[in-house]
Short mmCIF file of C-alpha atoms and ligand atoms in Angstrom, two decimals:
data_model
loop_
_atom_site.label_atom_id
_atom_site.label_comp_id
_atom_site.label_asym_id
_atom_site.label_seq_id
_atom_site.Cartn_x
_atom_site.Cartn_y
_atom_site.Cartn_z
CA MET T 1 -14.15 23.23 -24.94
CA GLU T 2 -16.10 22.16 -21.77
CA ARG T 3 -15.13 20.28 -18.47
CA THR T 4 -16.87 17.57 -16.13
CA LEU T 5 -16.52 15.93 -12.76
CA SER T 6 -15.93 12.09 -13.00
CA ILE T 7 -15.96 10.11 -9.55
CA ILE T 8 -14.60 6.44 -10.03
CA LYS T 9 -16.52 4.77 -7.21
CA PRO T 10 -15.45 2.34 -4.38
CA ASP T 11 -16.42 -0.95 -6.36
CA ALA T 12 -14.02 0.03 -9.41
CA VAL T 13 -11.12 1.55 -7.25
CA LYS T 14 -11.12 -1.99 -5.38
CA ARG T 15 -11.34 -4.03 -8.45
CA ASN T 16 -8.00 -2.20 -9.41
CA LEU T 17 -10.29 -0.42 -12.48
CA ILE T 18 -8.69 2.87 -12.33
CA GLY T 19 -6.49 2.35 -15.49
CA HIS T 20 -8.92 0.39 -17.50
CA ILE T 21 -11.51 3.24 -17.06
CA ASN T 22 -9.16 6.08 -17.87
CA GLN T 23 -8.02 4.17 -20.78
CA LEU T 24 -11.43 4.30 -21.95
CA ILE T 25 -11.93 8.23 -21.21
CA GLU T 26 -8.56 9.20 -22.96
CA LYS T 27 -9.38 6.78 -26.06
CA ASN T 28 -12.84 9.02 -26.48
CA ASN T 29 -10.70 12.14 -26.74
CA LEU T 30 -11.38 13.47 -23.18
CA LYS T 31 -8.29 14.88 -21.08
CA ILE T 32 -7.89 14.30 -17.09
CA ILE T 33 -6.82 17.52 -16.22
CA ALA T 34 -6.65 16.90 -12.54
CA SER T 35 -7.04 13.95 -10.72
CA LYS T 36 -6.95 12.70 -6.97
CA THR T 37 -7.83 9.83 -4.41
CA HIS T 38 -10.37 10.89 -1.90
CA LYS T 39 -12.18 8.74 1.16
CA LEU T 40 -15.63 10.50 1.12
CA SER T 41 -16.85 11.01 4.48
CA LYS T 42 -20.65 10.48 5.50
CA ASN T 43 -21.16 14.26 5.57
CA GLU T 44 -19.35 15.03 1.91
CA ALA T 45 -21.34 12.17 0.65
CA GLU T 46 -24.74 13.52 1.76
CA SER T 47 -23.86 17.04 0.93
CA PHE T 48 -22.80 15.62 -3.09
CA TYR T 49 -25.74 13.61 -3.43
CA GLY T 50 -28.09 16.25 -1.61
CA VAL T 51 -30.55 16.32 -4.87
CA HIS T 52 -31.33 12.59 -4.00
CA LYS T 53 -31.96 12.70 -0.65
CA GLU T 54 -35.71 12.00 -0.54
CA ARG T 55 -34.93 8.74 -2.87
CA PRO T 56 -35.71 5.40 -1.38
CA PHE T 57 -31.92 4.48 -2.11
CA PHE T 58 -30.41 7.76 -0.73
CA ASN T 59 -28.77 6.06 2.73
CA SER T 60 -27.63 3.02 1.13
CA LEU T 61 -25.96 4.88 -1.84
CA VAL T 62 -24.19 6.96 0.97
CA ALA T 63 -22.92 3.98 2.57
CA PHE T 64 -21.66 2.67 -0.38
CA MET T 65 -20.10 5.90 -1.87
CA THR T 66 -18.30 5.84 2.02
CA SER T 67 -16.86 2.38 1.82
CA GLY T 68 -13.38 2.93 0.33
CA SER T 69 -11.69 5.50 -1.84
CA VAL T 70 -12.88 7.28 -4.93
CA GLN T 71 -10.68 8.84 -7.68
CA VAL T 72 -11.96 12.57 -8.64
CA GLN T 73 -11.10 13.52 -11.78
CA VAL T 74 -11.74 16.68 -13.99
CA LEU T 75 -12.31 15.73 -17.63
CA GLU T 76 -11.67 18.41 -20.39
CA GLY T 77 -12.76 18.23 -23.98
CA GLU T 78 -15.53 18.74 -26.81
CA ASN T 79 -18.80 18.47 -25.27
CA ALA T 80 -17.25 17.09 -22.33
CA ILE T 81 -20.40 16.57 -20.05
CA VAL T 82 -22.76 14.62 -22.76
CA SER T 83 -19.36 12.62 -24.09
CA TYR T 84 -18.39 11.13 -20.82
CA ARG T 85 -22.43 10.19 -20.18
CA GLU T 86 -22.07 8.38 -23.50
CA ILE T 87 -18.80 6.73 -22.13
CA MET T 88 -20.10 5.64 -18.97
CA GLY T 89 -23.71 4.24 -20.31
CA ALA T 90 -27.06 4.20 -18.56
CA THR T 91 -26.95 4.22 -14.98
CA ASN T 92 -28.21 0.71 -14.72
CA PRO T 93 -25.31 -1.69 -16.24
CA GLU T 94 -28.32 -3.98 -17.51
CA ASP T 95 -29.70 -0.93 -19.56
CA ALA T 96 -25.88 0.36 -20.70
CA ASP T 97 -24.80 -0.11 -24.31
CA GLU T 98 -22.11 -2.55 -25.27
CA GLY T 99 -18.30 -1.02 -24.57
CA THR T 100 -19.60 1.65 -22.24
CA ILE T 101 -18.04 1.87 -18.75
CA ARG T 102 -20.78 0.71 -16.70
CA LYS T 103 -21.55 -2.32 -19.38
CA LEU T 104 -18.02 -3.44 -18.89
CA PHE T 105 -17.39 -2.90 -15.72
CA ALA T 106 -20.50 -2.00 -13.21
CA GLU T 107 -22.06 -4.51 -10.52
CA SER T 108 -25.64 -2.74 -9.89
CA ILE T 109 -27.28 0.17 -10.25
CA GLU T 110 -25.66 1.21 -6.98
CA ALA T 111 -22.40 0.13 -7.55
CA ASN T 112 -22.26 1.27 -11.04
CA SER T 113 -18.36 2.25 -10.99
CA VAL T 114 -18.71 5.89 -11.98
CA HIS T 115 -20.66 9.18 -11.78
CA GLY T 116 -20.38 12.05 -14.48
CA SER T 117 -21.88 15.29 -13.99
CA ASP T 118 -25.54 15.61 -16.06
CA SER T 119 -25.58 19.70 -16.91
CA SER T 120 -23.15 22.67 -16.92
CA GLU T 121 -24.49 23.87 -14.23
CA ASN T 122 -24.09 20.66 -11.96
CA ALA T 123 -20.67 20.44 -13.41
CA SER T 124 -19.12 23.29 -12.23
CA ILE T 125 -20.97 23.03 -8.67
CA GLU T 126 -19.11 19.49 -8.64
CA ILE T 127 -15.74 20.49 -9.63
CA ALA T 128 -15.96 22.89 -7.09
CA PHE T 129 -16.88 21.01 -4.61
CA PHE T 130 -13.71 18.53 -5.00
CA PHE T 131 -11.12 21.03 -6.31
CA SER T 132 -9.66 24.29 -5.89
CA GLY T 133 -9.04 26.85 -8.62
CA LEU T 134 -5.23 26.23 -7.98
CA GLU T 135 -5.52 22.45 -8.83
CA LEU T 136 -6.90 22.93 -12.31
CA ILE T 137 -4.87 24.18 -15.11
P1 LIG U 1 -25.04 8.26 -9.85
O1 LIG U 1 -24.64 8.85 -11.77
O2 LIG U 1 -23.53 8.37 -9.19
O3 LIG U 1 -26.04 9.30 -9.48
C1 LIG U 1 -26.83 8.83 -8.59
C2 LIG U 1 -26.45 7.50 -7.75
O4 LIG U 1 -27.39 6.56 -6.97
C3 LIG U 1 -26.33 6.40 -8.95
O5 LIG U 1 -24.90 7.26 -9.80
C4 LIG U 1 -26.50 4.87 -8.37
O6 LIG U 1 -25.03 5.12 -7.98
C5 LIG U 1 -27.07 5.22 -7.14
N1 LIG U 1 -28.39 4.53 -7.20
C6 LIG U 1 -29.05 3.57 -6.45
N2 LIG U 1 -30.02 3.07 -6.60
C7 LIG U 1 -30.52 3.80 -8.01
C8 LIG U 1 -31.82 4.11 -8.62
N3 LIG U 1 -32.53 2.78 -8.28
N4 LIG U 1 -31.44 4.88 -9.65
C9 LIG U 1 -30.84 5.90 -9.99
N5 LIG U 1 -29.36 5.85 -9.02
C10 LIG U 1 -29.69 4.70 -8.15
#
């Protein structure tokens, strides 16, 4: 059993896609063990995406991630990190496989509907960024 952090991004929340995305998550045997709506501040978005701060898309990414509410969730299941990355599809929706969340719903490489942790170490850091121990079963 493994846990990963999922963020349903502002583009998807604005289009009422939380239910559609969670259906795909659950159909693929991942359990949503914690879930909350949050509006990221500029500081929070800059800190969460700190590893990207030298990238040319950083300021635009922070503006996008603070443009509306996000749904942050902890997913649990077998190989949850890799499994969720497969369910999400490639970062750029143009490269994403058929049936993946990003192929189905993403608008662009930036407004790509979902985020998922990319490693076990980052999953722990990202889950702790949004959730206290008491919020996790
Ligand atoms: P995410 O998986 O959350 O990780 C970093 C985010 O930066 C990515 O999804 C996209 O939303 C955004 N982004 C914007 N432009 C790019 C790019 N050229 N390459 C990678 N990520 C990008």
